[in-house]
Every structure is written in C-alpha cells, then in structure tokens.
Coordinates of C-alpha atoms in Angstrom, one line a residue:
M156 CA 65.2 119.0 65.5
N157 CA 67.6 116.1 64.7
Q158 CA 65.5 113.0 64.4
K159 CA 68.0 110.9 66.4
I160 CA 67.9 113.4 69.3
R161 CA 64.1 113.3 69.3
T162 CA 64.0 109.5 69.2
L163 CA 66.6 109.0 71.9
A164 CA 64.9 111.5 74.3
G165 CA 61.6 109.8 73.7
Y166 CA 63.0 106.4 74.6
I167 CA 64.7 107.7 77.7
A168 CA 61.4 109.3 78.8
I169 CA 59.5 106.1 78.4
L170 CA 62.0 104.1 80.4
L171 CA 61.9 106.6 83.2
D172 CA 58.1 106.8 83.1
I173 CA 57.9 103.1 83.7
G174 CA 60.2 103.5 86.7
V175 CA 57.9 106.3 88.0
M176 CA 54.9 104.0 87.7
L177 CA 56.6 101.3 89.7
V178 CA 57.4 103.7 92.4
A179 CA 53.9 105.2 92.3
Y180 CA 52.5 101.7 92.7
S181 CA 54.5 101.1 95.8
I182 CA 53.6 104.5 97.3
A183 CA 49.9 104.0 96.5
N184 CA 50.0 100.6 98.3
I185 CA 51.5 102.2 101.4
L186 CA 48.9 105.0 101.4
R187 CA 46.0 102.6 101.0
F188 CA 47.0 99.8 103.3
N189 CA 49.1 101.8 105.7
T190 CA 52.1 99.5 105.4
P191 CA 55.1 99.2 103.1
R192 CA 54.6 95.5 103.1
A193 CA 52.5 94.3 100.2
E194 CA 52.5 90.6 100.4
H195 CA 48.8 90.4 100.0
I196 CA 49.0 92.4 96.7
I197 CA 52.3 91.4 95.2
S198 CA 51.5 87.7 95.8
S199 CA 48.2 88.2 94.0
A200 CA 48.3 87.1 90.4
D201 CA 45.5 89.5 89.5
Y202 CA 47.5 92.6 90.8
V203 CA 50.7 91.5 89.1
V204 CA 48.8 91.0 85.8
L205 CA 47.1 94.4 86.2
L206 CA 50.5 96.1 86.8
W207 CA 51.9 94.6 83.7
F208 CA 48.8 95.5 81.8
V209 CA 49.1 99.2 82.9
I210 CA 52.8 99.3 81.8
L211 CA 52.0 97.7 78.4
A212 CA 49.0 100.0 77.9
Y213 CA 51.2 103.0 78.6
I214 CA 53.8 101.8 76.1
A215 CA 51.1 101.2 73.5
V216 CA 49.7 104.7 74.1
Q217 CA 53.2 106.2 73.6
L218 CA 53.8 104.3 70.4
F219 CA 50.3 104.9 68.9
F220 CA 49.8 108.5 69.9
R221 CA 53.5 109.5 69.7
T222 CA 53.1 111.8 72.7
N223 CA 56.9 112.2 73.1
I224 CA 57.6 113.3 69.6
D225 CA 58.2 117.0 70.6
F226 CA 59.5 116.1 74.1
L227 CA 62.4 118.5 74.2
T228 CA 60.7 121.6 72.7
R229 CA 57.2 121.7 74.2
D230 CA 56.4 124.1 77.1
K231 CA 55.2 123.3 80.6
A232 CA 51.5 123.7 79.8
R233 CA 51.6 121.4 76.8
E234 CA 53.7 118.9 78.9
A235 CA 51.1 118.8 81.6
F236 CA 48.3 118.4 79.0
L237 CA 50.0 115.5 77.3
V238 CA 51.0 113.7 80.5
L239 CA 47.4 114.0 81.7
K240 CA 46.1 112.9 78.3
Q241 CA 48.2 109.7 78.2
Y242 CA 47.2 108.6 81.7
I243 CA 43.5 109.3 81.0
I244 CA 43.8 107.0 78.0
V245 CA 45.6 104.4 80.1
S246 CA 42.8 104.7 82.7
L247 CA 40.2 104.1 80.0
C248 CA 42.1 101.0 79.0
V249 CA 42.1 99.7 82.6
M250 CA 38.4 100.3 82.9
A251 CA 37.8 98.4 79.7
Y252 CA 40.1 95.6 81.1
F253 CA 38.0 95.4 84.3
Y254 CA 34.7 95.4 82.3
I255 CA 35.8 92.6 79.9
M256 CA 37.4 90.5 82.6
K257 CA 34.6 91.2 85.1
L258 CA 37.2 92.1 87.8
G259 CA 35.8 95.4 89.0
G260 CA 35.1 94.1 92.6
D261 CA 38.4 92.4 93.0
F262 CA 40.6 95.5 93.3
S263 CA 41.0 98.5 95.7
R264 CA 39.7 101.5 93.8
L265 CA 41.3 103.8 96.3
Q266 CA 44.7 102.2 95.7
L267 CA 44.3 102.5 92.0
G268 CA 43.2 106.1 92.4
Y269 CA 46.3 106.9 94.4
F270 CA 48.4 105.1 91.8
F271 CA 47.2 107.2 88.8
I272 CA 47.4 110.5 90.7
I273 CA 50.9 109.9 91.9
S274 CA 51.9 108.6 88.4
V275 CA 50.6 111.8 86.7
V276 CA 52.4 114.1 89.2
G277 CA 55.5 112.0 89.2
T278 CA 55.7 111.7 85.5
Y279 CA 55.2 115.5 85.0
I280 CA 58.0 116.3 87.4
E281 CA 60.3 113.6 85.9
H282 CA 59.7 115.0 82.4
L283 CA 60.6 118.6 83.5
L284 CA 63.8 117.4 85.2
L285 CA 64.8 115.2 82.3
K286 CA 64.2 117.9 79.7
K287 CA 66.3 120.3 81.8
V288 CA 69.2 117.8 81.9
L289 CA 68.9 116.9 78.2
Q290 CA 68.6 120.5 77.0
R291 CA 71.6 121.5 79.0
K292 CA 73.6 118.7 77.5
Y293 CA 72.4 119.5 73.9
M294 CA 73.4 123.1 74.5
T295 CA 76.9 122.1 75.6
T296 CA 78.3 118.6 75.4
Y297 CA 76.0 117.2 72.7
A298 CA 75.2 120.4 70.8
E299 CA 75.9 120.2 67.1
K300 CA 78.7 122.7 66.4
I301 CA 77.9 124.4 63.1
V302 CA 79.4 127.1 60.9
L303 CA 76.9 129.6 59.2
I304 CA 77.7 130.1 55.6
T305 CA 75.8 133.0 54.1
D306 CA 76.1 136.5 52.7
S307 CA 76.7 139.7 54.7
G308 CA 73.2 141.0 54.2
H309 CA 71.5 138.0 55.8
A310 CA 74.1 136.9 58.4
A311 CA 72.7 138.9 61.4
S312 CA 69.0 137.9 61.0
I313 CA 69.9 134.2 60.4
L314 CA 72.2 134.1 63.4
D315 CA 69.4 135.5 65.6
E316 CA 67.2 132.7 64.5
L317 CA 69.8 130.0 65.0
K318 CA 70.6 131.1 68.5
K319 CA 67.1 130.2 69.5
I320 CA 67.8 126.6 68.8
T321 CA 69.1 124.8 71.9
Y322 CA 70.5 121.7 70.1
L323 CA 72.7 123.8 67.8
S324 CA 75.8 125.9 68.7
T325 CA 76.8 128.4 66.0
E326 CA 80.5 128.6 66.4
Y327 CA 81.7 130.4 63.3
I328 CA 80.5 132.5 60.3
A329 CA 81.9 132.3 56.7
L330 CA 80.7 134.9 54.2
A331 CA 80.4 134.1 50.5
D332 CA 80.1 137.7 49.2
K333 CA 82.9 139.7 51.0
D334 CA 85.9 139.5 53.2
M335 CA 85.1 140.5 56.8
S336 CA 87.5 137.9 58.4
G337 CA 88.7 138.9 61.8
G338 CA 85.4 140.6 62.7
D339 CA 82.3 139.2 64.3
I340 CA 78.5 139.4 64.1
N341 CA 76.7 139.3 67.4
G342 CA 79.7 137.8 69.1
V343 CA 80.2 135.0 66.6
P344 CA 83.6 135.3 64.7
I345 CA 83.8 135.6 60.9
I346 CA 86.5 133.3 59.9
A347 CA 86.5 133.0 56.1
N348 CA 85.5 134.3 52.7
I349 CA 85.0 132.4 49.5
D350 CA 88.7 132.6 48.6
N351 CA 90.0 130.8 51.7
M352 CA 86.9 129.0 52.9
E353 CA 88.0 125.4 52.0
E354 CA 91.3 125.8 53.7
V355 CA 89.8 127.3 56.9
L356 CA 86.8 124.9 57.2
K357 CA 88.9 121.8 57.1
N358 CA 90.8 122.9 60.2
I359 CA 88.0 124.0 62.5
P360 CA 86.0 121.8 64.9
V361 CA 82.5 121.7 63.4
D362 CA 79.9 119.0 62.9
G363 CA 77.8 120.7 60.3
A364 CA 77.3 123.8 58.1
F365 CA 74.1 125.8 57.7
I366 CA 74.1 127.3 54.1
H367 CA 71.8 130.2 53.4
I368 CA 72.9 131.7 50.1
P369 CA 70.6 133.3 47.5
Y370 CA 69.7 131.1 44.5
S371 CA 71.4 133.6 42.2
A372 CA 74.7 132.4 43.7
S373 CA 73.9 128.7 43.2
E374 CA 77.2 128.0 41.5
I375 CA 79.1 129.2 44.6
T376 CA 76.8 127.1 46.8
G377 CA 77.5 123.9 44.8
Q378 CA 81.3 124.6 45.1
I379 CA 81.0 125.0 48.9
M380 CA 78.9 121.9 49.2
G381 CA 81.6 120.0 47.3
W382 CA 84.2 121.0 49.8
L383 CA 82.0 120.1 52.8
D384 CA 81.1 116.8 51.3
A385 CA 84.7 115.8 50.8
M386 CA 85.5 116.7 54.4
G387 CA 82.6 114.6 55.8
I388 CA 80.8 117.7 57.3
K389 CA 77.0 117.5 57.5
I390 CA 75.3 120.0 55.3
H391 CA 72.1 121.8 56.1
L392 CA 71.0 123.6 52.9
N393 CA 68.3 126.3 53.3
L394 CA 65.5 124.9 51.0
R395 CA 64.9 127.1 48.1
E396 CA 65.2 125.6 44.6
Y397 CA 68.4 123.6 45.3
E398 CA 68.9 120.0 44.3
Y399 CA 72.4 118.6 44.7
D400 CA 73.6 115.0 44.8
F401 CA 75.8 114.8 47.9
G402 CA 75.5 112.0 50.4
K403 CA 72.2 111.0 51.9
K404 CA 69.4 113.6 51.9
Q405 CA 66.8 114.2 54.5
F406 CA 64.2 117.0 54.6
T407 CA 63.9 118.6 58.0
T408 CA 63.7 122.0 59.7
I409 CA 66.1 124.3 61.6
G410 CA 64.1 126.9 63.4
K411 CA 61.8 128.5 60.9
Y412 CA 63.9 127.3 57.9
G413 CA 63.1 124.3 55.8
V414 CA 66.3 122.6 54.9
L415 CA 67.7 119.6 53.0
T416 CA 70.3 117.9 55.1
Y417 CA 73.1 116.1 53.3
S418 CA 75.4 113.7 55.1
N419 CA 78.0 111.1 54.1
Y420 CA 76.5 108.7 56.6
E421 CA 73.3 108.2 58.7
Y422 CA 73.4 105.7 61.5
E423 CA 70.4 104.2 63.3
I424 CA 70.1 105.6 66.9
R425 CA 69.6 102.1 68.2
D426 CA 73.0 101.0 66.8
V427 CA 74.6 104.2 68.1
V428 CA 73.3 103.5 71.6
I429 CA 74.4 99.9 71.5
K430 CA 77.9 101.0 70.3
R431 CA 78.1 103.4 73.3
I432 CA 77.1 100.6 75.7
M433 CA 79.8 98.4 74.1
D434 CA 82.3 101.2 74.6
I435 CA 81.5 101.6 78.3
C436 CA 81.6 97.9 79.0
G437 CA 84.8 97.4 76.9
G438 CA 86.4 100.5 78.4
A439 CA 85.7 99.1 81.9
V440 CA 87.4 95.8 81.1
L441 CA 90.4 97.7 79.6
F442 CA 90.6 100.0 82.6
L443 CA 90.8 96.9 84.9
C444 CA 93.6 95.5 82.7
M445 CA 95.3 98.9 82.9
C446 CA 95.2 98.8 86.7
I447 CA 96.7 95.3 86.8
A448 CA 99.5 96.2 84.4
L449 CA 100.2 99.6 86.0
P450 CA 102.6 98.6 88.8
F451 CA 104.7 96.4 86.5
V452 CA 104.8 99.0 83.7
A453 CA 105.6 101.8 86.2
I454 CA 108.6 99.9 87.6
G455 CA 110.0 99.2 84.2
I456 CA 109.6 102.8 83.1
A457 CA 111.1 104.2 86.3
I458 CA 114.2 102.0 85.8
Q459 CA 114.8 102.8 82.2
S460 CA 113.4 106.3 81.7
P461 CA 112.6 108.2 84.9
G462 CA 109.6 110.4 84.4
P463 CA 105.8 110.2 84.1
V464 CA 104.3 106.8 83.6
L465 CA 101.4 108.2 81.5
F466 CA 102.0 110.0 78.3
K467 CA 99.4 112.7 77.5
Q468 CA 99.0 114.4 74.1
T469 CA 96.5 116.5 72.3
R470 CA 94.8 114.7 69.5
I471 CA 92.0 115.5 67.0
G472 CA 88.7 113.8 67.7
R473 CA 85.3 113.8 66.0
N474 CA 84.9 116.6 63.5
G475 CA 88.1 118.5 64.7
R476 CA 87.4 118.5 68.5
R477 CA 90.6 118.5 70.6
F478 CA 91.1 116.0 73.5
E479 CA 93.9 114.6 75.6
I480 CA 94.8 111.0 74.7
Y481 CA 96.5 108.8 77.4
K482 CA 99.1 106.1 76.9
F483 CA 101.7 104.3 78.9
R484 CA 104.9 106.2 78.1
S485 CA 107.1 104.1 75.8
M486 CA 109.6 106.8 74.6
Y487 CA 112.3 108.8 76.3
M488 CA 111.4 112.2 77.6
D489 CA 113.0 114.1 74.7
A490 CA 111.1 112.0 72.0
E491 CA 109.3 115.0 70.5
E492 CA 112.4 117.1 70.3
R493 CA 114.2 114.3 68.4
K494 CA 111.4 113.6 66.0
A495 CA 112.4 116.4 63.6
S496 CA 115.9 114.9 63.1
L497 CA 114.4 111.5 62.3
M498 CA 111.8 112.7 59.7
K499 CA 114.1 111.8 56.8
E500 CA 113.9 108.1 58.0
N501 CA 110.1 108.2 58.0
E502 CA 108.8 104.9 56.4
M503 CA 105.4 106.4 55.5
D504 CA 105.0 107.9 52.0
S505 CA 104.1 111.3 53.3
D506 CA 104.5 113.4 56.4
F507 CA 100.8 112.9 57.5
M508 CA 102.0 110.0 59.7
F509 CA 105.4 109.2 61.2
K510 CA 106.8 105.7 61.7
I511 CA 110.2 104.1 61.5
K512 CA 111.5 100.7 62.4
D513 CA 113.6 100.4 65.5
D514 CA 112.7 103.9 66.6
P515 CA 115.7 105.0 68.8
R516 CA 113.4 107.1 70.9
I517 CA 111.7 104.0 72.4
F518 CA 113.4 102.4 75.4
P519 CA 113.5 98.6 75.8
V520 CA 110.5 98.3 78.1
G521 CA 108.7 100.6 75.8
K522 CA 109.3 98.3 72.9
L523 CA 107.9 95.4 74.9
I524 CA 104.7 97.1 76.0
R525 CA 104.2 98.3 72.4
K526 CA 104.7 94.8 71.1
L527 CA 102.0 93.6 73.5
S528 CA 99.9 96.7 72.9
I529 CA 99.9 97.3 76.6
D530 CA 100.8 101.0 76.0
E531 CA 97.3 101.5 74.6
L532 CA 95.5 100.4 77.8
P533 CA 95.1 103.9 79.4
Q534 CA 93.0 104.9 76.4
A535 CA 90.3 103.1 78.4
I536 CA 89.9 106.5 80.2
N537 CA 89.3 108.2 76.8
I538 CA 86.7 105.5 75.9
I539 CA 84.8 105.8 79.2
K540 CA 84.8 109.6 79.0
G541 CA 83.4 109.4 75.5
D542 CA 86.3 111.0 73.6
M543 CA 87.0 107.7 71.8
S544 CA 85.3 104.5 70.9
L545 CA 86.6 100.9 70.9
V546 CA 86.4 100.9 67.1
G547 CA 86.8 103.9 64.9
T548 CA 89.6 105.8 63.1
R549 CA 92.9 106.6 64.8
P550 CA 93.1 110.2 66.0
P551 CA 95.8 112.3 64.4
T552 CA 98.0 114.8 66.2
E553 CA 97.4 118.5 65.7
S554 CA 100.5 118.9 63.5
E555 CA 99.3 116.0 61.2
F556 CA 95.8 117.4 61.1
E557 CA 96.9 120.8 60.0
M558 CA 98.5 119.2 56.8
Y559 CA 95.3 117.4 55.8
N560 CA 93.5 118.2 52.6
S561 CA 89.7 118.1 52.4
Y562 CA 89.5 114.4 51.6
H563 CA 91.9 113.5 54.5
R564 CA 89.7 115.6 56.9
R565 CA 86.8 113.2 56.3
R566 CA 88.5 110.5 58.4
V567 CA 87.8 112.5 61.6
S568 CA 84.1 112.9 60.8
I569 CA 83.3 110.2 63.4
K570 CA 84.6 109.5 66.9
P571 CA 88.1 108.1 66.9
G572 CA 88.8 104.5 68.0
L573 CA 91.3 102.4 69.9
T574 CA 91.4 100.1 66.8
G575 CA 90.0 100.3 63.3
L576 CA 89.8 98.8 59.9
W577 CA 93.3 99.8 58.7
Q578 CA 94.9 98.6 62.0
V579 CA 93.7 95.0 61.4
S580 CA 94.5 95.2 57.7
G581 CA 98.3 95.1 58.2
R582 CA 99.1 98.3 60.1
S583 CA 102.8 97.8 59.8
S584 CA 102.8 97.0 56.1
I585 CA 100.7 100.0 54.9
T586 CA 102.9 103.0 54.1
D587 CA 100.5 104.9 51.8
F588 CA 98.6 107.4 53.8
D589 CA 95.9 107.7 51.1
E590 CA 95.3 103.9 51.5
I591 CA 94.8 104.4 55.3
V592 CA 92.3 107.2 54.6
R593 CA 90.5 105.0 52.1
L594 CA 90.1 102.2 54.7
D595 CA 88.9 104.7 57.2
C596 CA 86.4 106.1 54.8
E597 CA 85.3 102.6 53.9
Y598 CA 84.6 102.0 57.6
I599 CA 82.7 105.3 58.0
D600 CA 80.5 104.6 54.9
N601 CA 79.7 101.0 55.8
W602 CA 79.7 101.0 59.6
N603 CA 77.4 98.7 61.5
L604 CA 77.6 96.7 64.7
R605 CA 78.6 93.5 62.9
L606 CA 81.6 95.3 61.4
D607 CA 82.7 96.5 64.9
F608 CA 82.5 92.9 66.2
K609 CA 84.6 91.6 63.4
I610 CA 87.3 94.3 63.9
I611 CA 87.4 93.7 67.6
L612 CA 87.9 90.0 67.1
R613 CA 90.6 90.6 64.5
T614 CA 92.3 93.1 66.8
V615 CA 92.4 90.5 69.6
W616 CA 94.0 88.0 67.1
V617 CA 96.5 90.6 66.0
V618 CA 97.4 91.5 69.7
L619 CA 97.7 87.9 70.9
F620 CA 99.9 86.9 68.0
G621 CA 101.9 90.1 67.8
R622 CA 101.1 90.7 64.1
G623 CA 101.6 94.2 62.8
A624 CA 102.5 95.8 66.1
E625 CA 105.7 97.5 65.4

C-alpha cells in the first residue's frame, strides 16, 4: 500500500485513540465515584501526571511497536489482538510507574480498571469505524486511478488481482501486443494499443500506470515508461529484471506483485497535510472576502451585463480530472462564441492559451474586478472542496488540454492552484507557453512549504500593486 496512505491513517488513528482515552477517563471516573464531577481527581496533581503518563506511554508503544503499520488492511480479529496488546503493554508501563514511584496506594484501582476496559473497547470500535470511513474514501474520492498496461494474455488475471486492492481503481486497460480498443475485460474498457498509446494516455484522467509486460518486450516497456515519465504519471513497474532511470524509485508491492514505483516527485506526507490545512484556512479567508465583495460585484454586473454573477467552466485538475471552476463573471454572455473570431489576435505564441490586450469581451466592471483580481475570489469554493489549492499550476480548459503533448501534460500532474510560480514571474509578459510549462514543472519538481509561502507573499504584492494583472 502507498506509504503515505499508511502513514496518514496511522497518525489519524493515534490522535483519535488519545481522544478515546480522554473520554474513557471521564466515564471511568463517573462509574467509580458515581458523579460526573471530578474535582477531587482533576485537581490532584498525581492523577493529572498519571493521565499524561498513560498518553505518552501509549504514543511510545505506537512508535516503538508500530502497531498501526497495517491499519487499513488487517482484519477484525487481528485488530482486536493488536488493540488489546498495546493496552496490555501500556498497563505494564503503568504498573512499573507505580512500583518505581511507590504510588500504588494513592490511586483507585477500580477507576483505573474501568479506564483500561473502556479504552480497549472504545479504541477497537473507533478503529473499525475509522477504517470503514477511510477505506470508503480510498475506494472512491482518494483512490489512485490507474491504467493497466499489459498484454492480452495476462490482462484478465492481473485485473482480478488489482480489483482486490481497495486503494486502487483500475479505470482503463492498454494492450501492448494487439489492438482490442473499444472492447473491455471484466467491465474495464480497453482504450489503446502500442500505436496510439501515447496520444490516448495524455488525455485520460489517471494518477498512475501499472505495467506488466514480459521481459522479452523490454524495449516496448522502456518506450512506454518514457511517455509516462514525460506526462508526470506515476509508474508501477512489475518487478522482474527491469532497471530504468526515470524519476525517483521506491520498491513496494501492489497486491501480490512486487513493483518498482517511479515518480517525478515524492512529497512528505507531513508537508502535504500542512499544505491542505493552509488551503482550508486560506480558502475560508477568501470565501469571507468573496461574501463581502459579492453585493457590490453583483450590482455592477447586473447594470453592465445582465446575467449570472458567477461564471462556471469545466477545467482540468490533477492528473486529468475534470471539475467546475468558479469566478465572478467579467465577460459578456456571448464571450465563448466570440473567442473564435479573436484567435488571430492571440498574444500567446501558441493556441494552448488565449490572451489579448483590451479584450472586447470584457465589460468595464469586469476589467476593474480583473485588475484587482476580485474575479478569482469564488475559487475559494474550489479550494475548500479540494479541487484546487492556494498554490499550484493554473488549470487549463478542456479544449486547451486536448492540444497538449506529453511534456505539456505534466503540468497537471499535481492539484491546480489559485496562483503559482509563473503567475508571480510576470504573467502578463510571458507569451511563450513552453516557458509557462517550464516554470510549472520547476514548481512541481522543487515544491516545498517554503516555496508556497514565497509565492503567496509575491502574489499579495502583485495583487496590491496591480502588476501583471491584465
């Protein structure tokens, strides 16, 4: 299983376990002293110290024995055994604490007995519920969408094995030995063969590829991996005798298969969690700003261009996922229809992006809210939902994405952002799309929290002084 998923699930379980212990302590106190009031215990320094000792001992047991390492995959019997095991070890630590500190007669043994029994039962129930929630998420929202790349002789058996894995969702099949496009295997569509694989793969929403091709066809395997690496798609190579130099490598397993996983980037789960917290907090602030600006923007739009206040458009998110982006509408209602007639005036060096100075489709109030970047505020909704981040790469439209080559596709290998490296590097002066892609890939390859902070500060500077917002 993906190491990040295992680590995150383990941390969540530890935090909830501590909450269960605090609740268990309160319930045990009520059962022992027949009152919810616990002034005589809470005010006792010895009881407070003991409670903290139990919590720290529990954390130490988790870290030392790593009892949550297979949290999402173990069955109910093993779950019960490990929960009981960790609390027995904690109990032994408490007994040792009593013996060393000579405190055995200063505590209610019945209250402590209640505490450990309730903690064991409560933790077991909490683990089952948490696993149910997380497994459901990993099978849907957070499941890694993959394409199976193999030959026709192995596809069915490999697919059966992959379907057993809850954190993977096999969306497509590409065959390297024959053309069976348009058909399916066990309900999974076959979308490509070796002749059109590169073109097809760059346009589908996938996070990774599981490659299972005989070693005799290693030349084809290397070619396919080159395509995937250029697109920023994670590669899970069935481990036989392969050794390719693409991205960062990590040995792991997928079901019964040993694989080498190649990826262009590998971020620390701690940093990813902090980034998401930043997104939620920043999104909340932007949402508040949007609510404040809404009545004024709505009045201006209603006067100059009657119609919806919010503009909604399908964009391409992480690894090709589609989502609806929100903005305050700054263009006339027929803007999309007029775009074709204006393409000859496009200031960009290619058709991958469209921008012209003094765009006639923008009404006066729209120009003002664009100049102040107020039109971007509704994207707070996308950020809070998780479709976007505060910092990332700007999401292309579907028509733009369909024109991408493999290298361009790599810029959507992470979650898109409200702002990014190229936006604060002179967004109005850059007309070379390949330069934009280069800056986006530079951000992807070198991402860290410090870089996000720098981009956010530079974005605030750009917005406040109106630089580059045309």
